[in-house]
Amino acid sequence: MDAQLKRGVLDVCVLTAINKEDSYGYKIIKDISPYVEISESTLYPILKRLESSGCITVYTVEHNGRLRKYYKITPSGMDKIRLFLTEWKEIMKAYEFIKEEYGNE
């Protein structure tokens, strides 16, 4: 898969996982893993990028004597999910065209 396309898909997957409820790194990976392969080394740069762009906010909560970072989606993050879904319809139309034409060879 094209790196830029995969990056965009992963960003939206992370936002979607956080949209259900505020979450932390390990849980985000666990929630996404059945659908898309993602590692910690991939997740944390995505979270930083999403925070920098205003799609998520970060806060800490004490858990078992340690501070755990939680991520919360913002209205901007929800807009990013909606935009992705709209754009994905166009990508699927192109996919269907390519599949149909390629299948005729």
mmCIF file of N, CA, C and O in Angstrom:
data_model
loop_
_atom_site.group_PDB
_atom_site.id
_atom_site.type_symbol
_atom_site.label_atom_id
_atom_site.label_comp_id
_atom_site.label_asym_id
_atom_site.label_seq_id
_atom_site.Cartn_x
_atom_site.Cartn_y
_atom_site.Cartn_z
ATOM 1 N N MET A 1 0.849 -1.178 0.000
ATOM 2 C CA MET A 1 0.000 0.000 0.000
ATOM 3 C C MET A 1 0.893 1.239 0.000
ATOM 4 O O MET A 1 1.930 1.262 0.650
ATOM 5 N N ASP A 2 0.487 2.245 -0.750
ATOM 6 C CA ASP A 2 1.206 3.511 -0.802
ATOM 7 C C ASP A 2 1.387 4.064 0.615
ATOM 8 O O ASP A 2 0.449 4.064 1.415
ATOM 9 N N ALA A 3 2.580 4.545 0.927
ATOM 10 C CA ALA A 3 2.902 5.016 2.277
ATOM 11 C C ALA A 3 1.998 6.162 2.725
ATOM 12 O O ALA A 3 1.543 6.187 3.873
ATOM 13 N N GLN A 4 1.737 7.109 1.843
ATOM 14 C CA GLN A 4 0.883 8.248 2.208
ATOM 15 C C GLN A 4 -0.555 7.806 2.474
ATOM 16 O O GLN A 4 -1.185 8.264 3.400
ATOM 17 N N LEU A 5 -1.048 6.909 1.634
ATOM 18 C CA LEU A 5 -2.402 6.401 1.815
ATOM 19 C C LEU A 5 -2.501 5.631 3.121
ATOM 20 O O LEU A 5 -3.436 5.821 3.902
ATOM 21 N N LYS A 6 -1.498 4.773 3.384
ATOM 22 C CA LYS A 6 -1.503 3.999 4.624
ATOM 23 C C LYS A 6 -1.434 4.920 5.833
ATOM 24 O O LYS A 6 -2.119 4.698 6.833
ATOM 25 N N ARG A 7 -0.636 5.964 5.741
ATOM 26 C CA ARG A 7 -0.520 6.922 6.841
ATOM 27 C C ARG A 7 -1.867 7.551 7.144
ATOM 28 O O ARG A 7 -2.275 7.651 8.302
ATOM 29 N N GLY A 8 -2.577 7.954 6.100
ATOM 30 C CA GLY A 8 -3.896 8.563 6.290
ATOM 31 C C GLY A 8 -4.889 7.594 6.888
ATOM 32 O O GLY A 8 -5.680 7.950 7.766
ATOM 33 N N VAL A 9 -4.834 6.342 6.450
ATOM 34 C CA VAL A 9 -5.734 5.317 6.979
ATOM 35 C C VAL A 9 -5.431 5.065 8.455
ATOM 36 O O VAL A 9 -6.339 4.983 9.282
ATOM 37 N N LEU A 10 -4.149 4.958 8.795
ATOM 38 C CA LEU A 10 -3.777 4.724 10.188
ATOM 39 C C LEU A 10 -4.198 5.880 11.087
ATOM 40 O O LEU A 10 -4.681 5.666 12.206
ATOM 41 N N ASP A 11 -4.016 7.113 10.603
ATOM 42 C CA ASP A 11 -4.449 8.278 11.389
ATOM 43 C C ASP A 11 -5.928 8.171 11.735
ATOM 44 O O ASP A 11 -6.333 8.367 12.884
ATOM 45 N N VAL A 12 -6.737 7.830 10.743
ATOM 46 C CA VAL A 12 -8.181 7.752 10.959
ATOM 47 C C VAL A 12 -8.534 6.543 11.829
ATOM 48 O O VAL A 12 -9.454 6.622 12.641
ATOM 49 N N CYS A 13 -7.816 5.451 11.702
ATOM 50 C CA CYS A 13 -8.047 4.307 12.585
ATOM 51 C C CYS A 13 -7.789 4.682 14.045
ATOM 52 O O CYS A 13 -8.566 4.318 14.937
ATOM 53 N N VAL A 14 -6.709 5.408 14.290
ATOM 54 C CA VAL A 14 -6.395 5.850 15.653
ATOM 55 C C VAL A 14 -7.493 6.783 16.160
ATOM 56 O O VAL A 14 -7.982 6.633 17.288
ATOM 57 N N LEU A 15 -7.893 7.735 15.336
ATOM 58 C CA LEU A 15 -8.970 8.648 15.744
ATOM 59 C C LEU A 15 -10.260 7.884 16.041
ATOM 60 O O LEU A 15 -10.959 8.192 17.011
ATOM 61 N N THR A 16 -10.555 6.894 15.244
ATOM 62 C CA THR A 16 -11.772 6.112 15.444
ATOM 63 C C THR A 16 -11.702 5.327 16.754
ATOM 64 O O THR A 16 -12.695 5.250 17.489
ATOM 65 N N ALA A 17 -10.551 4.766 17.062
ATOM 66 C CA ALA A 17 -10.391 4.035 18.321
ATOM 67 C C ALA A 17 -10.585 4.970 19.513
ATOM 68 O O ALA A 17 -11.192 4.593 20.513
ATOM 69 N N ILE A 18 -10.099 6.187 19.386
ATOM 70 C CA ILE A 18 -10.223 7.165 20.469
ATOM 71 C C ILE A 18 -11.636 7.751 20.512
ATOM 72 O O ILE A 18 -12.111 8.168 21.564
ATOM 73 N N ASN A 19 -12.318 7.762 19.398
ATOM 74 C CA ASN A 19 -13.665 8.324 19.330
ATOM 75 C C ASN A 19 -14.639 7.566 20.230
ATOM 76 O O ASN A 19 -15.533 8.165 20.821
ATOM 77 N N LYS A 20 -14.472 6.247 20.343
ATOM 78 C CA LYS A 20 -15.334 5.442 21.205
ATOM 79 C C LYS A 20 -15.232 5.899 22.652
ATOM 80 O O LYS A 20 -16.232 6.038 23.345
ATOM 81 N N GLU A 21 -14.007 6.079 23.105
ATOM 82 C CA GLU A 21 -13.737 6.534 24.467
ATOM 83 C C GLU A 21 -12.287 6.992 24.545
ATOM 84 O O GLU A 21 -11.454 6.553 23.757
ATOM 85 N N ASP A 22 -11.997 7.876 25.481
ATOM 86 C CA ASP A 22 -10.614 8.288 25.686
ATOM 87 C C ASP A 22 -9.795 7.019 25.914
ATOM 88 O O ASP A 22 -10.265 6.058 26.530
ATOM 89 N N SER A 23 -8.575 7.022 25.398
ATOM 90 C CA SER A 23 -7.804 5.787 25.458
ATOM 91 C C SER A 23 -6.319 6.084 25.625
ATOM 92 O O SER A 23 -5.875 7.219 25.534
ATOM 93 N N TYR A 24 -5.550 5.024 25.848
ATOM 94 C CA TYR A 24 -4.096 5.120 26.014
ATOM 95 C C TYR A 24 -3.431 4.197 24.999
ATOM 96 O O TYR A 24 -4.092 3.360 24.365
ATOM 97 N N GLY A 25 -2.140 4.355 24.833
ATOM 98 C CA GLY A 25 -1.397 3.692 23.770
ATOM 99 C C GLY A 25 -1.638 2.207 23.613
ATOM 100 O O GLY A 25 -2.007 1.739 22.539
ATOM 101 N N TYR A 26 -1.428 1.445 24.672
ATOM 102 C CA TYR A 26 -1.560 -0.006 24.566
ATOM 103 C C TYR A 26 -2.976 -0.404 24.147
ATOM 104 O O TYR A 26 -3.161 -1.278 23.312
ATOM 105 N N LYS A 27 -3.974 0.249 24.707
ATOM 106 C CA LYS A 27 -5.365 -0.077 24.376
ATOM 107 C C LYS A 27 -5.683 0.295 22.924
ATOM 108 O O LYS A 27 -6.415 -0.430 22.242
ATOM 109 N N ILE A 28 -5.151 1.397 22.450
ATOM 110 C CA ILE A 28 -5.365 1.793 21.056
ATOM 111 C C ILE A 28 -4.814 0.711 20.126
ATOM 112 O O ILE A 28 -5.484 0.286 19.181
ATOM 113 N N ILE A 29 -3.605 0.248 20.398
ATOM 114 C CA ILE A 29 -2.999 -0.812 19.585
ATOM 115 C C ILE A 29 -3.870 -2.060 19.630
ATOM 116 O O ILE A 29 -4.149 -2.682 18.601
ATOM 117 N N LYS A 30 -4.310 -2.431 20.808
ATOM 118 C CA LYS A 30 -5.150 -3.623 20.978
ATOM 119 C C LYS A 30 -6.464 -3.487 20.205
ATOM 120 O O LYS A 30 -6.920 -4.442 19.577
ATOM 121 N N ASP A 31 -7.064 -2.296 20.222
ATOM 122 C CA ASP A 31 -8.343 -2.068 19.535
ATOM 123 C C ASP A 31 -8.194 -2.093 18.014
ATOM 124 O O ASP A 31 -9.088 -2.552 17.304
ATOM 125 N N ILE A 32 -7.077 -1.591 17.505
ATOM 126 C CA ILE A 32 -6.873 -1.479 16.056
ATOM 127 C C ILE A 32 -6.309 -2.767 15.451
ATOM 128 O O ILE A 32 -6.603 -3.108 14.310
ATOM 129 N N SER A 33 -5.500 -3.493 16.208
ATOM 130 C CA SER A 33 -4.761 -4.650 15.681
ATOM 131 C C SER A 33 -5.596 -5.694 14.938
ATOM 132 O O SER A 33 -5.100 -6.275 13.975
ATOM 133 N N PRO A 34 -6.839 -5.969 15.322
ATOM 134 C CA PRO A 34 -7.600 -6.946 14.530
ATOM 135 C C PRO A 34 -7.877 -6.492 13.092
ATOM 136 O O PRO A 34 -8.194 -7.295 12.225
ATOM 137 N N TYR A 35 -7.740 -5.203 12.831
ATOM 138 C CA TYR A 35 -8.072 -4.646 11.521
ATOM 139 C C TYR A 35 -6.859 -4.213 10.717
ATOM 140 O O TYR A 35 -6.823 -4.356 9.503
ATOM 141 N N VAL A 36 -5.870 -3.631 11.418
ATOM 142 C CA VAL A 36 -4.676 -3.085 10.759
ATOM 143 C C VAL A 36 -3.481 -3.353 11.664
ATOM 144 O O VAL A 36 -3.557 -3.152 12.877
ATOM 145 N N GLU A 37 -2.383 -3.776 11.054
ATOM 146 C CA GLU A 37 -1.172 -4.009 11.838
ATOM 147 C C GLU A 37 -0.578 -2.666 12.247
ATOM 148 O O GLU A 37 -0.358 -1.782 11.403
ATOM 149 N N ILE A 38 -0.334 -2.494 13.549
ATOM 150 C CA ILE A 38 0.258 -1.259 14.056
ATOM 151 C C ILE A 38 1.109 -1.590 15.273
ATOM 152 O O ILE A 38 0.743 -2.435 16.085
ATOM 153 N N SER A 39 2.260 -0.942 15.366
ATOM 154 C CA SER A 39 3.172 -1.160 16.483
ATOM 155 C C SER A 39 3.297 0.129 17.284
ATOM 156 O O SER A 39 2.862 1.190 16.853
ATOM 157 N N GLU A 40 3.933 0.020 18.440
ATOM 158 C CA GLU A 40 4.168 1.214 19.257
ATOM 159 C C GLU A 40 5.008 2.232 18.496
ATOM 160 O O GLU A 40 4.749 3.429 18.572
ATOM 161 N N SER A 41 6.006 1.751 17.768
ATOM 162 C CA SER A 41 6.889 2.673 17.047
ATOM 163 C C SER A 41 6.153 3.403 15.922
ATOM 164 O O SER A 41 6.589 4.453 15.474
ATOM 165 N N THR A 42 5.039 2.865 15.482
ATOM 166 C CA THR A 42 4.194 3.538 14.492
ATOM 167 C C THR A 42 3.165 4.421 15.184
ATOM 168 O O THR A 42 2.898 5.540 14.749
ATOM 169 N N LEU A 43 2.583 3.920 16.276
ATOM 170 C CA LEU A 43 1.492 4.632 16.950
ATOM 171 C C LEU A 43 1.915 5.972 17.526
ATOM 172 O O LEU A 43 1.231 6.985 17.318
ATOM 173 N N TYR A 44 3.008 6.011 18.269
ATOM 174 C CA TYR A 44 3.333 7.237 18.998
ATOM 175 C C TYR A 44 3.639 8.438 18.096
ATOM 176 O O TYR A 44 3.204 9.552 18.402
ATOM 177 N N PRO A 45 4.315 8.262 16.972
ATOM 178 C CA PRO A 45 4.443 9.404 16.056
ATOM 179 C C PRO A 45 3.084 9.865 15.504
ATOM 180 O O PRO A 45 2.859 11.067 15.309
ATOM 181 N N ILE A 46 2.171 8.920 15.280
ATOM 182 C CA ILE A 46 0.824 9.286 14.818
ATOM 183 C C ILE A 46 0.130 10.121 15.887
ATOM 184 O O ILE A 46 -0.471 11.160 15.587
ATOM 185 N N LEU A 47 0.211 9.679 17.138
ATOM 186 C CA LEU A 47 -0.428 10.423 18.226
ATOM 187 C C LEU A 47 0.148 11.833 18.355
ATOM 188 O O LEU A 47 -0.591 12.794 18.540
ATOM 189 N N LYS A 48 1.461 11.954 18.229
ATOM 190 C CA LYS A 48 2.086 13.286 18.291
ATOM 191 C C LYS A 48 1.614 14.167 17.134
ATOM 192 O O LYS A 48 1.316 15.342 17.318
ATOM 193 N N ARG A 49 1.544 13.595 15.944
ATOM 194 C CA ARG A 49 1.081 14.343 14.770
ATOM 195 C C ARG A 49 -0.376 14.775 14.942
ATOM 196 O O ARG A 49 -0.735 15.909 14.648
ATOM 197 N N LEU A 50 -1.219 13.870 15.439
ATOM 198 C CA LEU A 50 -2.631 14.200 15.647
ATOM 199 C C LEU A 50 -2.804 15.266 16.728
ATOM 200 O O LEU A 50 -3.659 16.134 16.618
ATOM 201 N N GLU A 51 -1.957 15.207 17.747
ATOM 202 C CA GLU A 51 -2.009 16.241 18.788
ATOM 203 C C GLU A 51 -1.572 17.588 18.224
ATOM 204 O O GLU A 51 -2.222 18.610 18.443
ATOM 205 N N SER A 52 -0.486 17.594 17.465
ATOM 206 C CA SER A 52 0.022 18.840 16.874
ATOM 207 C C SER A 52 -0.983 19.484 15.936
ATOM 208 O O SER A 52 -1.065 20.709 15.847
ATOM 209 N N SER A 53 -1.762 18.653 15.252
ATOM 210 C CA SER A 53 -2.741 19.193 14.304
ATOM 211 C C SER A 53 -4.083 19.528 14.958
ATOM 212 O O SER A 53 -5.007 19.962 14.279
ATOM 213 N N GLY A 54 -4.179 19.303 16.265
ATOM 214 C CA GLY A 54 -5.401 19.665 16.974
ATOM 215 C C GLY A 54 -6.515 18.630 16.883
ATOM 216 O O GLY A 54 -7.651 18.910 17.263
ATOM 217 N N CYS A 55 -6.194 17.435 16.427
ATOM 218 C CA CYS A 55 -7.207 16.378 16.306
ATOM 219 C C CYS A 55 -7.453 15.635 17.614
ATOM 220 O O CYS A 55 -8.504 15.011 17.789
ATOM 221 N N ILE A 56 -6.455 15.674 18.505
ATOM 222 C CA ILE A 56 -6.611 15.051 19.818
ATOM 223 C C ILE A 56 -5.998 15.945 20.886
ATOM 224 O O ILE A 56 -5.165 16.811 20.574
ATOM 225 N N THR A 57 -6.413 15.720 22.120
ATOM 226 C CA THR A 57 -5.767 16.343 23.265
ATOM 227 C C THR A 57 -5.249 15.228 24.155
ATOM 228 O O THR A 57 -5.681 14.073 24.044
ATOM 229 N N VAL A 58 -4.311 15.562 25.029
ATOM 230 C CA VAL A 58 -3.672 14.574 25.892
ATOM 231 C C VAL A 58 -3.813 15.013 27.342
ATOM 232 O O VAL A 58 -3.690 16.203 27.651
ATOM 233 N N TYR A 59 -4.094 14.051 28.210
ATOM 234 C CA TYR A 59 -4.098 14.309 29.642
ATOM 235 C C TYR A 59 -3.565 13.073 30.351
ATOM 236 O O TYR A 59 -3.487 11.997 29.756
ATOM 237 N N THR A 60 -3.150 13.217 31.594
ATOM 238 C CA THR A 60 -2.597 12.085 32.328
ATOM 239 C C THR A 60 -3.499 11.722 33.504
ATOM 240 O O THR A 60 -4.163 12.586 34.083
ATOM 241 N N VAL A 61 -3.502 10.442 33.822
ATOM 242 C CA VAL A 61 -4.255 9.900 34.947
ATOM 243 C C VAL A 61 -3.339 8.920 35.666
ATOM 244 O O VAL A 61 -2.623 8.149 35.012
ATOM 245 N N GLU A 62 -3.379 8.935 36.982
ATOM 246 C CA GLU A 62 -2.578 7.979 37.735
ATOM 247 C C GLU A 62 -3.227 6.602 37.644
ATOM 248 O O GLU A 62 -4.436 6.456 37.810
ATOM 249 N N HIS A 63 -2.399 5.603 37.351
ATOM 250 C CA HIS A 63 -2.870 4.220 37.238
ATOM 251 C C HIS A 63 -1.807 3.319 37.857
ATOM 252 O O HIS A 63 -0.663 3.297 37.382
ATOM 253 N N ASN A 64 -2.149 2.615 38.915
ATOM 254 C CA ASN A 64 -1.206 1.746 39.621
ATOM 255 C C ASN A 64 0.077 2.475 40.010
ATOM 256 O O ASN A 64 1.178 1.961 39.843
ATOM 257 N N GLY A 65 -0.069 3.693 40.506
ATOM 258 C CA GLY A 65 1.075 4.461 40.973
ATOM 259 C C GLY A 65 1.896 5.126 39.887
ATOM 260 O O GLY A 65 2.912 5.754 40.172
ATOM 261 N N ARG A 66 1.473 5.003 38.637
ATOM 262 C CA ARG A 66 2.189 5.624 37.520
ATOM 263 C C ARG A 66 1.230 6.516 36.757
ATOM 264 O O ARG A 66 0.027 6.300 36.749
ATOM 265 N N LEU A 67 1.797 7.485 36.067
ATOM 266 C CA LEU A 67 0.972 8.346 35.223
ATOM 267 C C LEU A 67 0.799 7.698 33.857
ATOM 268 O O LEU A 67 1.766 7.225 33.262
ATOM 269 N N ARG A 68 -0.419 7.674 33.397
ATOM 270 C CA ARG A 68 -0.725 7.117 32.074
ATOM 271 C C ARG A 68 -1.301 8.229 31.215
ATOM 272 O O ARG A 68 -2.199 8.953 31.656
ATOM 273 N N LYS A 69 -0.780 8.357 29.974
ATOM 274 C CA LYS A 69 -1.304 9.355 29.042
ATOM 275 C C LYS A 69 -2.577 8.837 28.393
ATOM 276 O O LYS A 69 -2.604 7.719 27.880
ATOM 277 N N TYR A 70 -3.605 9.662 28.428
ATOM 278 C CA TYR A 70 -4.856 9.360 27.737
ATOM 279 C C TYR A 70 -5.028 10.357 26.595
ATOM 280 O O TYR A 70 -4.625 11.515 26.709
ATOM 281 N N TYR A 71 -5.645 9.882 25.540
ATOM 282 C CA TYR A 71 -5.871 10.688 24.353
ATOM 283 C C TYR A 71 -7.368 10.848 24.140
ATOM 284 O O TYR A 71 -8.121 9.884 24.260
ATOM 285 N N LYS A 72 -7.770 12.081 23.847
ATOM 286 C CA LYS A 72 -9.184 12.422 23.660
ATOM 287 C C LYS A 72 -9.351 13.097 22.308
ATOM 288 O O LYS A 72 -8.601 14.005 21.965
ATOM 289 N N ILE A 73 -10.343 12.662 21.547
ATOM 290 C CA ILE A 73 -10.589 13.244 20.228
ATOM 291 C C ILE A 73 -11.216 14.639 20.382
ATOM 292 O O ILE A 73 -11.961 14.881 21.325
ATOM 293 N N THR A 74 -10.904 15.512 19.467
ATOM 294 C CA THR A 74 -11.472 16.863 19.449
ATOM 295 C C THR A 74 -12.481 16.958 18.297
ATOM 296 O O THR A 74 -12.531 16.066 17.445
ATOM 297 N N PRO A 75 -13.254 18.035 18.242
ATOM 298 C CA PRO A 75 -14.141 18.218 17.087
ATOM 299 C C PRO A 75 -13.380 18.182 15.756
ATOM 300 O O PRO A 75 -13.871 17.640 14.769
ATOM 301 N N SER A 76 -12.171 18.698 15.737
ATOM 302 C CA SER A 76 -11.352 18.654 14.530
ATOM 303 C C SER A 76 -11.023 17.212 14.140
ATOM 304 O O SER A 76 -11.011 16.856 12.964
ATOM 305 N N GLY A 77 -10.769 16.367 15.120
ATOM 306 C CA GLY A 77 -10.508 14.955 14.864
ATOM 307 C C GLY A 77 -11.733 14.255 14.304
ATOM 308 O O GLY A 77 -11.628 13.424 13.398
ATOM 309 N N MET A 78 -12.900 14.597 14.833
ATOM 310 C CA MET A 78 -14.139 14.008 14.309
ATOM 311 C C MET A 78 -14.384 14.463 12.875
ATOM 312 O O MET A 78 -14.832 13.678 12.032
ATOM 313 N N ASP A 79 -14.057 15.722 12.586
ATOM 314 C CA ASP A 79 -14.173 16.222 11.207
ATOM 315 C C ASP A 79 -13.252 15.445 10.267
ATOM 316 O O ASP A 79 -13.614 15.156 9.131
ATOM 317 N N LYS A 80 -12.059 15.113 10.759
ATOM 318 C CA LYS A 80 -11.103 14.356 9.939
ATOM 319 C C LYS A 80 -11.667 12.969 9.593
ATOM 320 O O LYS A 80 -11.506 12.499 8.462
ATOM 321 N N ILE A 81 -12.349 12.336 10.524
ATOM 322 C CA ILE A 81 -12.979 11.035 10.249
ATOM 323 C C ILE A 81 -14.062 11.197 9.189
ATOM 324 O O ILE A 81 -14.127 10.425 8.228
ATOM 325 N N ARG A 82 -14.910 12.207 9.346
ATOM 326 C CA ARG A 82 -15.993 12.433 8.372
ATOM 327 C C ARG A 82 -15.433 12.705 6.979
ATOM 328 O O ARG A 82 -15.931 12.180 5.989
ATOM 329 N N LEU A 83 -14.399 13.520 6.890
ATOM 330 C CA LEU A 83 -13.772 13.826 5.607
ATOM 331 C C LEU A 83 -13.188 12.563 4.976
ATOM 332 O O LEU A 83 -13.348 12.319 3.782
ATOM 333 N N PHE A 84 -12.530 11.753 5.776
ATOM 334 C CA PHE A 84 -11.969 10.500 5.285
ATOM 335 C C PHE A 84 -13.062 9.627 4.681
ATOM 336 O O PHE A 84 -12.892 9.064 3.594
ATOM 337 N N LEU A 85 -14.184 9.492 5.378
ATOM 338 C CA LEU A 85 -15.276 8.653 4.884
ATOM 339 C C LEU A 85 -15.819 9.167 3.560
ATOM 340 O O LEU A 85 -16.118 8.380 2.654
ATOM 341 N N THR A 86 -15.916 10.480 3.420
ATOM 342 C CA THR A 86 -16.386 11.073 2.165
ATOM 343 C C THR A 86 -15.381 10.796 1.045
ATOM 344 O O THR A 86 -15.758 10.369 -0.048
ATOM 345 N N GLU A 87 -14.102 11.024 1.319
ATOM 346 C CA GLU A 87 -13.073 10.818 0.305
ATOM 347 C C GLU A 87 -12.924 9.336 -0.043
ATOM 348 O O GLU A 87 -12.616 8.996 -1.175
ATOM 349 N N TRP A 88 -13.153 8.463 0.926
ATOM 350 C CA TRP A 88 -12.989 7.040 0.675
ATOM 351 C C TRP A 88 -13.993 6.540 -0.354
ATOM 352 O O TRP A 88 -13.695 5.643 -1.134
ATOM 353 N N LYS A 89 -15.176 7.147 -0.386
ATOM 354 C CA LYS A 89 -16.172 6.776 -1.399
ATOM 355 C C LYS A 89 -15.605 7.001 -2.798
ATOM 356 O O LYS A 89 -15.809 6.178 -3.699
ATOM 357 N N GLU A 90 -14.874 8.090 -2.989
ATOM 358 C CA GLU A 90 -14.252 8.373 -4.281
ATOM 359 C C GLU A 90 -13.161 7.345 -4.603
ATOM 360 O O GLU A 90 -13.037 6.892 -5.742
ATOM 361 N N ILE A 91 -12.382 6.991 -3.593
ATOM 362 C CA ILE A 91 -11.333 5.995 -3.791
ATOM 363 C C ILE A 91 -11.957 4.662 -4.191
ATOM 364 O O ILE A 91 -11.454 3.966 -5.086
ATOM 365 N N MET A 92 -13.058 4.303 -3.577
ATOM 366 C CA MET A 92 -13.723 3.040 -3.912
ATOM 367 C C MET A 92 -14.276 3.050 -5.335
ATOM 368 O O MET A 92 -14.248 2.021 -6.016
ATOM 369 N N LYS A 93 -14.749 4.196 -5.798
ATOM 370 C CA LYS A 93 -15.204 4.296 -7.192
ATOM 371 C C LYS A 93 -14.028 4.040 -8.137
ATOM 372 O O LYS A 93 -14.165 3.323 -9.128
ATOM 373 N N ALA A 94 -12.892 4.634 -7.839
ATOM 374 C CA ALA A 94 -11.703 4.425 -8.660
ATOM 375 C C ALA A 94 -11.271 2.961 -8.594
ATOM 376 O O ALA A 94 -10.902 2.370 -9.616
ATOM 377 N N TYR A 95 -11.337 2.378 -7.427
ATOM 378 C CA TYR A 95 -10.987 0.971 -7.261
ATOM 379 C C TYR A 95 -11.875 0.091 -8.133
ATOM 380 O O TYR A 95 -11.384 -0.812 -8.822
ATOM 381 N N GLU A 96 -13.170 0.349 -8.107
ATOM 382 C CA GLU A 96 -14.110 -0.442 -8.905
ATOM 383 C C GLU A 96 -13.811 -0.304 -10.400
ATOM 384 O O GLU A 96 -13.860 -1.284 -11.147
ATOM 385 N N PHE A 97 -13.484 0.917 -10.838
ATOM 386 C CA PHE A 97 -13.121 1.144 -12.241
ATOM 387 C C PHE A 97 -11.882 0.329 -12.609
ATOM 388 O O PHE A 97 -11.854 -0.385 -13.605
ATOM 389 N N ILE A 98 -10.852 0.437 -11.790
ATOM 390 C CA ILE A 98 -9.595 -0.263 -12.059
ATOM 391 C C ILE A 98 -9.828 -1.767 -12.064
ATOM 392 O O ILE A 98 -9.365 -2.476 -12.964
ATOM 393 N N LYS A 99 -10.554 -2.258 -11.094
ATOM 394 C CA LYS A 99 -10.835 -3.685 -10.987
ATOM 395 C C LYS A 99 -11.602 -4.185 -12.219
ATOM 396 O O LYS A 99 -11.272 -5.223 -12.787
ATOM 397 N N GLU A 100 -12.583 -3.404 -12.637
ATOM 398 C CA GLU A 100 -13.388 -3.780 -13.805
ATOM 399 C C GLU A 100 -12.541 -3.792 -15.083
ATOM 400 O O GLU A 100 -12.583 -4.734 -15.863
ATOM 401 N N GLU A 101 -11.748 -2.749 -15.289
ATOM 402 C CA GLU A 101 -10.923 -2.656 -16.490
ATOM 403 C C GLU A 101 -9.795 -3.669 -16.474
ATOM 404 O O GLU A 101 -9.485 -4.271 -17.499
ATOM 405 N N TYR A 102 -9.181 -3.859 -15.366
ATOM 406 C CA TYR A 102 -8.065 -4.802 -15.261
ATOM 407 C C TYR A 102 -8.566 -6.227 -15.460
ATOM 408 O O TYR A 102 -7.905 -7.046 -16.079
ATOM 409 N N GLY A 103 -9.761 -6.517 -14.943
ATOM 410 C CA GLY A 103 -10.340 -7.841 -15.069
ATOM 411 C C GLY A 103 -10.694 -8.205 -16.500
ATOM 412 O O GLY A 103 -10.848 -9.389 -16.831
ATOM 413 N N ASN A 104 -10.801 -7.200 -17.408
ATOM 414 C CA ASN A 104 -11.150 -7.456 -18.797
ATOM 415 C C ASN A 104 -9.950 -7.802 -19.659
ATOM 416 O O ASN A 104 -10.104 -8.060 -20.838
ATOM 417 N N GLU A 105 -8.776 -7.744 -19.115
ATOM 418 C CA GLU A 105 -7.567 -8.050 -19.909
ATOM 419 C C GLU A 105 -7.331 -9.532 -20.025
ATOM 420 O O GLU A 105 -7.611 -10.308 -19.217
#
